[in-house]
Structure formats: C-alpha cells, structure tokens
CSV table of C-alpha atoms in Angstrom, one decimal:
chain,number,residue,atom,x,y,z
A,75,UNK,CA,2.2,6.2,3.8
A,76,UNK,CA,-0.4,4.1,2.3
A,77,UNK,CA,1.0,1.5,0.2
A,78,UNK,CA,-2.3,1.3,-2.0
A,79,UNK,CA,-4.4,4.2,-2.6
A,80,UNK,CA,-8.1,4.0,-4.5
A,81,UNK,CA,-9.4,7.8,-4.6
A,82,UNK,CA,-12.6,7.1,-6.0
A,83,UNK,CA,-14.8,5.7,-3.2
A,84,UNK,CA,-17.7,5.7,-5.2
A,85,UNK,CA,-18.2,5.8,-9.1
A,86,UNK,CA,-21.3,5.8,-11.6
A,87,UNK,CA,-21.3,4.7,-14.7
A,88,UNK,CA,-24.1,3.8,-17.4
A,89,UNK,CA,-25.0,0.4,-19.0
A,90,UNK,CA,-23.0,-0.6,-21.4
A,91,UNK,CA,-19.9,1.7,-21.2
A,92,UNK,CA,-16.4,1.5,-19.9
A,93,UNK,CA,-15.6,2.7,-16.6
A,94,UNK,CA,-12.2,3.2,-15.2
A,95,UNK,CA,-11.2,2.6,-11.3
A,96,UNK,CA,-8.2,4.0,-10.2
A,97,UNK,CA,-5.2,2.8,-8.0
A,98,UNK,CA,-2.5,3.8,-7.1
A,99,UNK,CA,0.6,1.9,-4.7
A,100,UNK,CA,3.5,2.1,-3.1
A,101,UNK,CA,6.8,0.0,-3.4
A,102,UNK,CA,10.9,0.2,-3.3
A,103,UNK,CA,10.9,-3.3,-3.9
A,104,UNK,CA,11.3,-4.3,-8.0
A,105,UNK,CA,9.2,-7.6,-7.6
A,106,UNK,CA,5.5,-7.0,-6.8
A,107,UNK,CA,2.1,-8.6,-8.1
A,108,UNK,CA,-0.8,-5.9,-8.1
A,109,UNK,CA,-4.5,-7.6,-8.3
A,110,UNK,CA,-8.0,-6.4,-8.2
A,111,UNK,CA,-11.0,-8.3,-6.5
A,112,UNK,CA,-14.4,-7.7,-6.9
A,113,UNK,CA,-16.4,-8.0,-3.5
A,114,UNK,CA,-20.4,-8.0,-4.2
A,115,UNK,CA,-23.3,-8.1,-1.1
A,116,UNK,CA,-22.9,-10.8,-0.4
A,117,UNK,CA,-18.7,-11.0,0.8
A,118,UNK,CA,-17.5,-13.1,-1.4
A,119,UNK,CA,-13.6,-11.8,-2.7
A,120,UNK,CA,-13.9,-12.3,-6.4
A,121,UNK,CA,-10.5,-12.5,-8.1
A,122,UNK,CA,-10.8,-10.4,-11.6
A,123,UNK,CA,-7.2,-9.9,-12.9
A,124,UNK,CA,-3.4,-10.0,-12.2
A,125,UNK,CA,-0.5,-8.0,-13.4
A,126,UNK,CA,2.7,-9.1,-12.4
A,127,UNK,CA,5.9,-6.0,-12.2
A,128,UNK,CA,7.9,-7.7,-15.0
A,129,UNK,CA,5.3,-8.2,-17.5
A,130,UNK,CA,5.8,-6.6,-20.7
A,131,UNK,CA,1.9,-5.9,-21.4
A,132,UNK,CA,-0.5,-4.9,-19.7
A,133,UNK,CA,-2.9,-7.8,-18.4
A,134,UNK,CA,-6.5,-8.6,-20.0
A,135,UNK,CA,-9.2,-10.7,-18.5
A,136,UNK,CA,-12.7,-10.5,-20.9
A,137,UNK,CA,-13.8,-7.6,-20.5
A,138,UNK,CA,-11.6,-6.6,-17.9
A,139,UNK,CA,-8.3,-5.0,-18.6
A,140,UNK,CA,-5.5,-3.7,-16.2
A,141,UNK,CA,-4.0,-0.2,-17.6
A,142,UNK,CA,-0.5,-0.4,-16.0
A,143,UNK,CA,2.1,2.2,-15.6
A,144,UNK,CA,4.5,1.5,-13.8
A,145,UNK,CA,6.6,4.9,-13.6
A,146,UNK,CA,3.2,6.2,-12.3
A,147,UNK,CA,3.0,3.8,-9.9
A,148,UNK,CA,-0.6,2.9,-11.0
A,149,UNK,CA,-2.6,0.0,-12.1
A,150,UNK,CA,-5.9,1.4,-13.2
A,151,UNK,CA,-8.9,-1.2,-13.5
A,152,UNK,CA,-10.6,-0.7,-17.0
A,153,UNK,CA,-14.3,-2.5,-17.1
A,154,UNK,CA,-15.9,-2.5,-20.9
A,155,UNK,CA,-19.1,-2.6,-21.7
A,156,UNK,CA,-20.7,-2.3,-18.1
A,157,UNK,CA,-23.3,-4.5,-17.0
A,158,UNK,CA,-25.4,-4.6,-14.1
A,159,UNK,CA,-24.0,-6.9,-12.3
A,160,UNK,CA,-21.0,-5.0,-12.1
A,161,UNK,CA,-22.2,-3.2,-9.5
A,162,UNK,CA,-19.8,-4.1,-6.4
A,163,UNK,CA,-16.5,-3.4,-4.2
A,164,UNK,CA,-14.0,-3.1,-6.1
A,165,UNK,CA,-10.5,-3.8,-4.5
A,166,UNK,CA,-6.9,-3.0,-5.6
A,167,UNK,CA,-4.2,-5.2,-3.6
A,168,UNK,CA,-0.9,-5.6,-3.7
A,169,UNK,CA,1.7,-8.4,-2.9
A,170,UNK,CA,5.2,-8.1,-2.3
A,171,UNK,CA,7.7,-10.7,-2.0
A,172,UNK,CA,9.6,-10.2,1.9
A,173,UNK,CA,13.0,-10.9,1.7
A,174,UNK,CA,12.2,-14.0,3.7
A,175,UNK,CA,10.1,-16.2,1.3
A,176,UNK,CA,7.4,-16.5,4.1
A,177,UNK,CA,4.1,-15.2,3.8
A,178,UNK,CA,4.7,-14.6,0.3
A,179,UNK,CA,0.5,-14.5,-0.7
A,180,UNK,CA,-0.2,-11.8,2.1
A,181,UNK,CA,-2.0,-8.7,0.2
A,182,UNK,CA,-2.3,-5.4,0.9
A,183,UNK,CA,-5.5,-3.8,0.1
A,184,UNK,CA,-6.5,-0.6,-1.0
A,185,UNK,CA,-10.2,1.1,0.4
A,186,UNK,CA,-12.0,0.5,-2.3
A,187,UNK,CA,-14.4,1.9,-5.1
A,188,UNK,CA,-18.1,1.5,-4.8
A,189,UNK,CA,-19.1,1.2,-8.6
A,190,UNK,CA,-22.7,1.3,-9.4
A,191,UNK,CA,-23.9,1.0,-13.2
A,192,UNK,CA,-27.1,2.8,-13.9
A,193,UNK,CA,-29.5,1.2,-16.1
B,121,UNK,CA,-16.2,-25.2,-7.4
B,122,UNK,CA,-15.4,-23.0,-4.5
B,123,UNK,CA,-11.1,-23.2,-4.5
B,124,UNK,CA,-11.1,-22.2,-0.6
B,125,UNK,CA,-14.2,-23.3,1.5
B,126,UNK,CA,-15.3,-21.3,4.4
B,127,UNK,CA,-17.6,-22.2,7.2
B,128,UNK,CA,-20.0,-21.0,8.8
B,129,UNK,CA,-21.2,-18.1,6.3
B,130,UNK,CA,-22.9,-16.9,9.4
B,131,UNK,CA,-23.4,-17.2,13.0
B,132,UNK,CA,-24.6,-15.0,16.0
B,133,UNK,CA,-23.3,-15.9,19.6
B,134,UNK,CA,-24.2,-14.7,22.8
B,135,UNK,CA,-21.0,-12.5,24.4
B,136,UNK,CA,-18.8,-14.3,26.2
B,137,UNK,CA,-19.0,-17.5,24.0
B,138,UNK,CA,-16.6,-18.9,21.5
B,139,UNK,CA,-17.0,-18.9,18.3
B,140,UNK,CA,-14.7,-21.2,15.3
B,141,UNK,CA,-14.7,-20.7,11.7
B,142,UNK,CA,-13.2,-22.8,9.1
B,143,UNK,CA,-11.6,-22.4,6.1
B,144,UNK,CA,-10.1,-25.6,3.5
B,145,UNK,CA,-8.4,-25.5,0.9
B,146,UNK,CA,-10.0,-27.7,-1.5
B,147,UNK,CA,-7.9,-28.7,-4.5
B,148,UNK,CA,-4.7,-27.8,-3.1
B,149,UNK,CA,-2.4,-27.6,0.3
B,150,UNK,CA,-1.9,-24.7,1.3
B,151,UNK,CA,1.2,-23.9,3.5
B,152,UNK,CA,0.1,-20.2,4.7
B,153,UNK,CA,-3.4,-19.5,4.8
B,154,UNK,CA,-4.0,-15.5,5.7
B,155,UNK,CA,-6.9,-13.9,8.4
B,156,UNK,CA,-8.7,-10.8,7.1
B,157,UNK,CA,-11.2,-8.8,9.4
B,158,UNK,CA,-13.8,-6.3,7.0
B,159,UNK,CA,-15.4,-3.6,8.9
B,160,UNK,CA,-19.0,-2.8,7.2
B,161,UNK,CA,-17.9,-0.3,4.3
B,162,UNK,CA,-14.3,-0.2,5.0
B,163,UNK,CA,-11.2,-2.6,3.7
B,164,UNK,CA,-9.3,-5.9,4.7
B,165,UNK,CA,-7.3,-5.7,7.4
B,166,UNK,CA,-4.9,-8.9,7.5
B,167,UNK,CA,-5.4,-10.1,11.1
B,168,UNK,CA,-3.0,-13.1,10.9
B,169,UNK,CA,-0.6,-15.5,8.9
B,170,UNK,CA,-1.4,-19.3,9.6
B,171,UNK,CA,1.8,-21.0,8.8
B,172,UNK,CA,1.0,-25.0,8.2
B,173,UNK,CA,2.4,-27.0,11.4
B,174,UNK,CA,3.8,-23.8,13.4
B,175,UNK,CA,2.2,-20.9,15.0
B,176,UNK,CA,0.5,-18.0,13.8
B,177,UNK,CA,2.0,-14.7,12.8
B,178,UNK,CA,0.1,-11.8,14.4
B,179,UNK,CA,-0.4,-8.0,13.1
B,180,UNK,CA,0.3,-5.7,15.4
B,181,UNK,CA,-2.6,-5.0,17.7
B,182,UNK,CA,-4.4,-8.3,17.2
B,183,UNK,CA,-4.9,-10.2,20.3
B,184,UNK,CA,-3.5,-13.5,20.2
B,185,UNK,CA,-5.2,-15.2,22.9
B,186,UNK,CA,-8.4,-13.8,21.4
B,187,UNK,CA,-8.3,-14.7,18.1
B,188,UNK,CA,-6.6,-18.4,18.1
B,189,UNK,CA,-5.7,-19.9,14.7
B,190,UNK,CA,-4.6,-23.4,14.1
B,191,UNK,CA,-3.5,-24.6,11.4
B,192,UNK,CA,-3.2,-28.5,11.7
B,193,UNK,CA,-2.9,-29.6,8.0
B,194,UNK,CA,-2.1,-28.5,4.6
B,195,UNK,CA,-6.3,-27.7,3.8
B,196,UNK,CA,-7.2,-26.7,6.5
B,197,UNK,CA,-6.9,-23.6,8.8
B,198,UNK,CA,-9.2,-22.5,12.2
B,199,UNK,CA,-10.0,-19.1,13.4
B,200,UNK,CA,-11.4,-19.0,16.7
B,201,UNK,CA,-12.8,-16.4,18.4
B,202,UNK,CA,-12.9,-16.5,22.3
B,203,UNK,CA,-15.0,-15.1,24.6
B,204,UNK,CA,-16.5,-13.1,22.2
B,205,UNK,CA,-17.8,-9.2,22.6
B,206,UNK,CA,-20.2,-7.1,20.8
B,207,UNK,CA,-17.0,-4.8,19.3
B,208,UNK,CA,-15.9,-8.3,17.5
B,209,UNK,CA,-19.1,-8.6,15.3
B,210,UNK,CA,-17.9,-8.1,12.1
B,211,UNK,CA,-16.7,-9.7,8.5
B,212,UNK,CA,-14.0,-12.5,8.4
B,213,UNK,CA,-12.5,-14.0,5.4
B,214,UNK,CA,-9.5,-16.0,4.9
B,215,UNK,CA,-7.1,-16.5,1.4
B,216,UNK,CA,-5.1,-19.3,1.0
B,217,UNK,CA,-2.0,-19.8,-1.2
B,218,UNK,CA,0.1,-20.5,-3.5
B,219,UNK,CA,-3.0,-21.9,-5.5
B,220,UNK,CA,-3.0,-23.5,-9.2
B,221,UNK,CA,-1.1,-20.6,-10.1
B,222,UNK,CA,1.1,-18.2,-8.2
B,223,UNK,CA,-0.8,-15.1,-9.6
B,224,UNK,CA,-3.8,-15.5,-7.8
B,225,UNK,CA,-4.5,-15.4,-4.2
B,226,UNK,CA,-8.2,-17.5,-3.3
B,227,UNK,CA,-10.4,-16.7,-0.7
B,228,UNK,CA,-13.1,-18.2,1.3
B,229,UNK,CA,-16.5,-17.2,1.5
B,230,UNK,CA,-16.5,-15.2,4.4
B,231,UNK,CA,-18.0,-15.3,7.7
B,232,UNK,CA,-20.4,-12.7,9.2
B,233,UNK,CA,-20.4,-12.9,13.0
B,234,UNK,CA,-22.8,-11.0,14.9
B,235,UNK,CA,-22.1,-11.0,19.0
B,236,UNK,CA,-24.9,-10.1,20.6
C-alpha cells in the first residue's frame, strides 16, 4: 500500500483564490512528521510547511496552511490567495521515526499535484 | 543562503564515463545525508542513506557499485555515478538532516544528468 497518496495530479485554480491539495498517508506508527515541498521548473525542493502527529493545531505558514485530520489520515495543503508563482509540484511526504534512531530524516513522498493558477 | 549546496546543477557525459555530484551542508553537520532519483514528471525515489563515516544504506534495487556515495565528513556527501548509461539520465537531489530544526528536512539544488 502506498504510504502517501496525492489524487489530484493536476489542479487549476484562478488568481487570487484558495486552492486545496489533497494527501492522504499511511502509518501504524503514533510518531510521524507529514511535510509538503513545493518543486518549481527549475528542481529545486522548496520546503513550505510542517505538521508534526502530536500537535494540537493545525500548522500555518503565510499563506500556507496544513488542514490536518488525523482520524482521516490526511494532511490537506490549503494555499490562500493564489498567485502566479504558485504554479509548481507540489509534494506531500512523510517521515517516520524507525525504531532504530537511524535515518530518522528519510521522507516518503507522495506523486504529486501539478497546480497551475490562471490569470 | 542555500542550507544544502549541490553541485553540478548540470552535466552531460558521454556513456561509459563517471560522473560525481556533490552536495554540503552549509551551516550545519549533517550525520545522514539522503539520495533521491526524479524521473521527468514522476516522484522521489530515495536511492540511498549516507551515514557520516560508515557506508551507505541502499534501497532495494539500487546498484551499489553503480551509484557510489561517500560520505567523508559531517558537510559533505558524494554521489557518483559510474560508467554511466543513457537509462541513468535523469534528476538527482540530495536532503540533509537534522537541520536548524528537526521539522524540516533541506535539500540541495538538484542535479540534472544527461548521458548521451
């Protein structure tokens, strides 16, 4: 089973309003960090926001907002207020703690959503 | 500034040649430093863990003797690839942790190899 799951591999959304990237993931273990990343043209792995398994709220990062259930299983990427260069990869990723300590920064990545803001 | 430096951003080599790319830390050590290969339009695959002062741990179906990482000091970790083939051009990137924080997870550039 795929541990993170984006269904959307493509999404529009207008100038200037909010768009909402889904992900989903998969875990038995109670200590997990969930991240998103924002890949443009060019390669570069931009880091946007970080929600960590025990925190109470639900993390915020400008204009960038993580909508976290965690019964659901899902850590939904909120972007207000669209601009153009949001346009990009968008990657959900996950990092579990191994019972070992080593390798604790490994990520798993999700496909990815191609979002594209219209003008 | 750039956390985690990666170098070259790009290179094309003819097949059969090796090919190293680099990637430092920059203001912190990093114990593990991680391998990702990116398919055009598809996700990160983690190739390899680069454990600072021991060898490398290898995903399944990555070939060691292929893809050689060293990892010498705490800022810096080498990915090299050996006699290089057309069916190895693609997108590496490397991450390196913990960083200033232990929620985030910084990655290089990126290197685009084309084998031709």
């Amino acid at each position: 089973a795929q541990k993170i799951t984006q269904t959307q591999p493509g999404m529009f959304v207008q100038e200037k309003e909010a768009v909402t990237l889904d992900c989903t993931y998969d875990t038995s273990d109670p200590s997990y960090g969930l991240f998103w990343y924002k890949q443009p043209s060019s390669g570069e792995m931009i880091f946007l926001i970080y929600q960590g398994s025990y925190d109470q709220q639900n993390a915020t990062e400008g204009r960038y907002s993580l909508n976290f259930q965690k019964a659901r299983k899902s850590a939904n990427l909120v972007i207000s207020a669209s601009q153009l260069g949001d346009s990009a990869m968008y990657f959900c990723a996950m990092r579990e703690l191994p019972h070992s300590g080593a390798g604790s920064y490994q990520l798993t990545f999700g496909k990815g959503t191609k979002l594209s803001v219209i003008p | 500034g750039a956390v985690v430096s990666q170098h070259p951003s790009r290179v094309i080599c003819k097949s059969g040649t090796s090919v190293k790319i680099e990637c430092r830390s920059l203001d912190f050590q990093a114990t593990t430093m991680f391998w990702y290969r990116q398919f055009p339009k598809q996700s990160l695959m983690l190739m390899a863990t680069s454990n600072e002062g021991s060898k490398a741990t290898y995903e399944q179906g990555v070939e060691k003797d292929k893809f050689l990482i060293n990892h010498a000091s705490l800022t810096l970790s080498t990915l090299t690839v050996t006699s290089a083939h057309p069916e190895d051009s693609s997108f590496y990137i490397c991450s390196a942790g913990p960083g200033r924080s232990n929620t985030e997870a910084f990655f290089g550039q990126g290197t685009r190899l084309t084998v031709v």
